[in-house]
CSV table of C-alpha atoms in Angstrom, one decimal:
chain,number,residue,atom,x,y,z
C,1,MET,CA,15.5,-16.5,13.6
C,2,HIS,CA,16.5,-13.1,14.9
C,3,LEU,CA,14.6,-10.1,13.5
C,4,PRO,CA,16.4,-6.9,12.8
C,5,VAL,CA,13.7,-4.9,14.7
C,6,ASP,CA,11.5,-5.7,17.7
C,7,PRO,CA,8.0,-6.1,16.2
C,8,ALA,CA,6.5,-5.0,19.5
C,9,ALA,CA,8.3,-1.7,19.3
C,10,ILE,CA,7.0,-0.9,15.8
C,11,THR,CA,4.2,1.7,15.7
C,12,LYS,CA,1.7,2.3,12.9
C,13,GLY,CA,3.6,5.5,12.0
C,14,ASP,CA,6.8,3.5,11.7
C,15,ILE,CA,5.2,1.4,8.9
C,16,GLY,CA,3.2,4.3,7.4
C,17,GLU,CA,-0.1,2.5,8.1
C,18,GLN,CA,-3.1,4.4,6.7
C,19,ARG,CA,-6.8,3.3,7.0
C,20,ALA,CA,-10.0,4.8,5.8
C,21,THR,CA,-13.6,3.6,5.7
C,22,LEU,CA,-15.8,4.4,2.7
C,23,ALA,CA,-19.6,4.2,2.7
C,24,MET,CA,-20.2,2.7,-0.7
C,25,ASP,CA,-20.4,-0.7,-2.4
C,26,HIS,CA,-17.2,-2.6,-3.1
C,27,GLU,CA,-17.0,-2.0,-6.9
C,28,SER,CA,-17.6,1.8,-6.4
C,29,ALA,CA,-14.9,1.8,-3.7
C,30,ILE,CA,-12.4,0.2,-6.1
C,31,GLU,CA,-13.1,2.7,-8.8
C,32,HIS,CA,-12.9,5.6,-6.3
C,33,VAL,CA,-9.6,4.5,-4.7
C,34,ARG,CA,-8.1,3.9,-8.2
C,35,ASP,CA,-9.1,7.4,-9.3
C,36,VAL,CA,-7.9,9.1,-6.1
C,37,PHE,CA,-4.5,7.4,-6.1
C,38,THR,CA,-4.1,8.2,-9.8
C,39,GLU,CA,-4.9,11.8,-9.1
C,40,ALA,CA,-2.3,11.7,-6.2
C,41,GLY,CA,0.4,10.7,-8.7
C,42,PHE,CA,0.4,6.9,-8.7
C,43,GLY,CA,-0.3,4.5,-11.6
C,44,ILE,CA,-2.0,1.2,-11.0
C,45,PRO,CA,0.0,-1.4,-13.0
C,46,VAL,CA,-1.3,-4.4,-11.1
C,47,GLU,CA,-4.7,-5.2,-9.6
C,48,PHE,CA,-6.6,-8.3,-8.7
C,49,SER,CA,-9.4,-9.7,-6.5
C,50,VAL,CA,-7.9,-11.8,-3.8
C,51,SER,CA,-11.3,-13.0,-2.8
C,52,SER,CA,-12.2,-14.2,-6.3
C,53,LEU,CA,-8.9,-16.0,-6.6
C,54,LEU,CA,-9.2,-17.7,-3.2
C,55,ASN,CA,-12.9,-18.5,-3.6
C,56,THR,CA,-12.2,-20.1,-6.9
C,57,LYS,CA,-9.1,-22.0,-6.0
C,58,VAL,CA,-9.8,-23.1,-2.4
C,59,ASP,CA,-13.5,-22.4,-1.9
C,60,ALA,CA,-12.5,-19.9,0.8
C,61,GLY,CA,-15.9,-18.1,1.0
C,62,ARG,CA,-14.1,-14.7,1.4
C,63,ASP,CA,-16.0,-11.4,1.3
C,64,PRO,CA,-14.9,-9.0,-1.4
C,65,TYR,CA,-11.1,-8.2,-1.0
C,66,TYR,CA,-9.2,-6.3,-3.7
C,67,VAL,CA,-5.6,-5.2,-4.2
C,68,LEU,CA,-4.5,-2.2,-6.2
C,69,GLY,CA,-0.8,-2.1,-6.8
C,70,ALA,CA,0.1,1.6,-6.9
C,71,CYS,CA,3.3,2.8,-8.3
C,72,ASN,CA,5.0,6.1,-9.3
C,73,PRO,CA,7.6,5.0,-11.9
C,74,GLU,CA,10.1,7.8,-11.2
C,75,ILE,CA,10.1,7.2,-7.5
C,76,ALA,CA,10.1,3.4,-7.9
C,77,ASP,CA,13.2,3.7,-10.1
C,78,ARG,CA,15.0,5.9,-7.5
C,79,ALA,CA,14.0,3.4,-4.7
C,80,LEU,CA,15.3,0.5,-6.7
C,81,SER,CA,18.6,2.3,-7.1
C,82,ALA,CA,18.8,3.3,-3.4
C,83,THR,CA,18.3,-0.3,-2.4
C,84,GLU,CA,20.4,-1.9,-5.1
C,85,GLY,CA,17.3,-3.6,-6.5
C,86,GLN,CA,16.2,-5.2,-3.2
C,87,LEU,CA,13.1,-3.1,-2.9
C,88,GLY,CA,11.6,-5.1,-5.8
C,89,GLY,CA,10.7,-7.8,-3.3
C,90,LEU,CA,8.1,-5.3,-1.8
C,91,VAL,CA,7.0,-3.6,-5.0
C,92,PRO,CA,4.3,-2.4,-5.9
C,93,CYS,CA,2.9,-0.4,-3.0
C,94,ASN,CA,-0.4,-2.1,-2.3
C,95,VAL,CA,-3.6,-0.4,-1.5
C,96,VAL,CA,-6.1,-2.9,-0.2
C,97,ILE,CA,-9.9,-2.6,-0.3
C,98,TRP,CA,-12.0,-5.0,1.7
C,99,GLU,CA,-15.7,-5.2,2.4
C,100,ASP,CA,-16.2,-4.8,6.2
C,101,SER,CA,-20.0,-5.0,5.8
C,102,PRO,CA,-22.4,-4.2,2.9
C,103,ASN,CA,-21.8,-0.6,1.8
C,104,GLU,CA,-18.8,-0.2,4.1
C,105,GLN,CA,-15.3,-0.7,2.6
C,106,VAL,CA,-12.0,-0.4,4.4
C,107,VAL,CA,-9.1,1.1,2.4
C,108,TYR,CA,-5.7,0.1,3.9
C,109,HIS,CA,-2.0,0.8,3.1
C,110,LEU,CA,1.4,0.1,4.5
C,111,SER,CA,4.5,2.0,3.3
C,112,ILE,CA,6.9,-0.3,1.6
C,113,MET,CA,9.5,2.5,1.8
C,114,ARG,CA,9.2,2.7,5.6
C,115,ILE,CA,9.3,-1.1,5.8
C,116,ALA,CA,12.4,-1.2,3.6
C,117,ARG,CA,14.2,1.3,5.9
C,118,LEU,CA,13.1,-0.7,9.0
C,119,VAL,CA,14.7,-3.9,7.7
C,120,ASP,CA,17.7,-2.0,6.5
C,121,LEU,CA,17.4,-2.5,2.7
C,122,ALA,CA,18.5,1.1,2.0
C,123,ILE,CA,22.0,1.3,0.7
C,124,ASP,CA,21.6,5.0,0.1
C,125,GLU,CA,19.9,6.1,3.4
C,126,GLN,CA,19.6,9.8,2.5
C,127,GLU,CA,17.9,9.0,-0.8
C,128,MET,CA,15.5,6.5,0.9
C,129,GLU,CA,14.6,9.2,3.5
C,130,THR,CA,13.8,11.6,0.7
C,131,ILE,CA,11.8,8.9,-1.2
C,132,THR,CA,9.9,7.9,2.0
C,133,GLU,CA,8.9,11.5,2.6
C,134,GLU,CA,7.8,12.0,-1.1
C,135,THR,CA,5.7,8.8,-1.2
C,136,GLY,CA,4.3,9.5,2.3
C,137,GLU,CA,3.1,12.9,1.2
C,138,ARG,CA,1.4,11.4,-1.9
C,139,VAL,CA,-0.3,8.6,0.1
C,140,GLU,CA,-1.4,11.1,2.8
C,141,THR,CA,-2.9,13.3,0.0
C,142,ALA,CA,-4.7,10.3,-1.4
C,143,PHE,CA,-6.1,9.3,1.9
C,144,GLU,CA,-7.2,12.9,2.6
C,145,MET,CA,-9.0,12.8,-0.8
C,146,LEU,CA,-10.8,9.6,0.0
């Protein structure tokens, strides 16, 4: 299989990678991240505990690991139009919280908008550039508030 981009050439900035460490317990971190992303203009329509699911289904023994599916409906609608619906394969924008150690939680995010542009999902490249900038600013604000 030939990839449309060279993975070795991709930087953290290319994929909008964001990471923060919070000094609090896992449940408090989930609440805090949910509140911050809501304040930054995202809704959280989907959320689940990956660790609970895997620990129950396959006895994985995973430490706390939680996914918040963040979404701004107006921007999501524009992005679906700009990709002729293909962006739906990446929606929602996930913010992940995992316990690195007791009272130390990592918050992690990759930009689905940047990834969509890297793999050439954008039919309307100008609109996707605008959307990527808008969502990037919102995520940057959220991470600053963490």
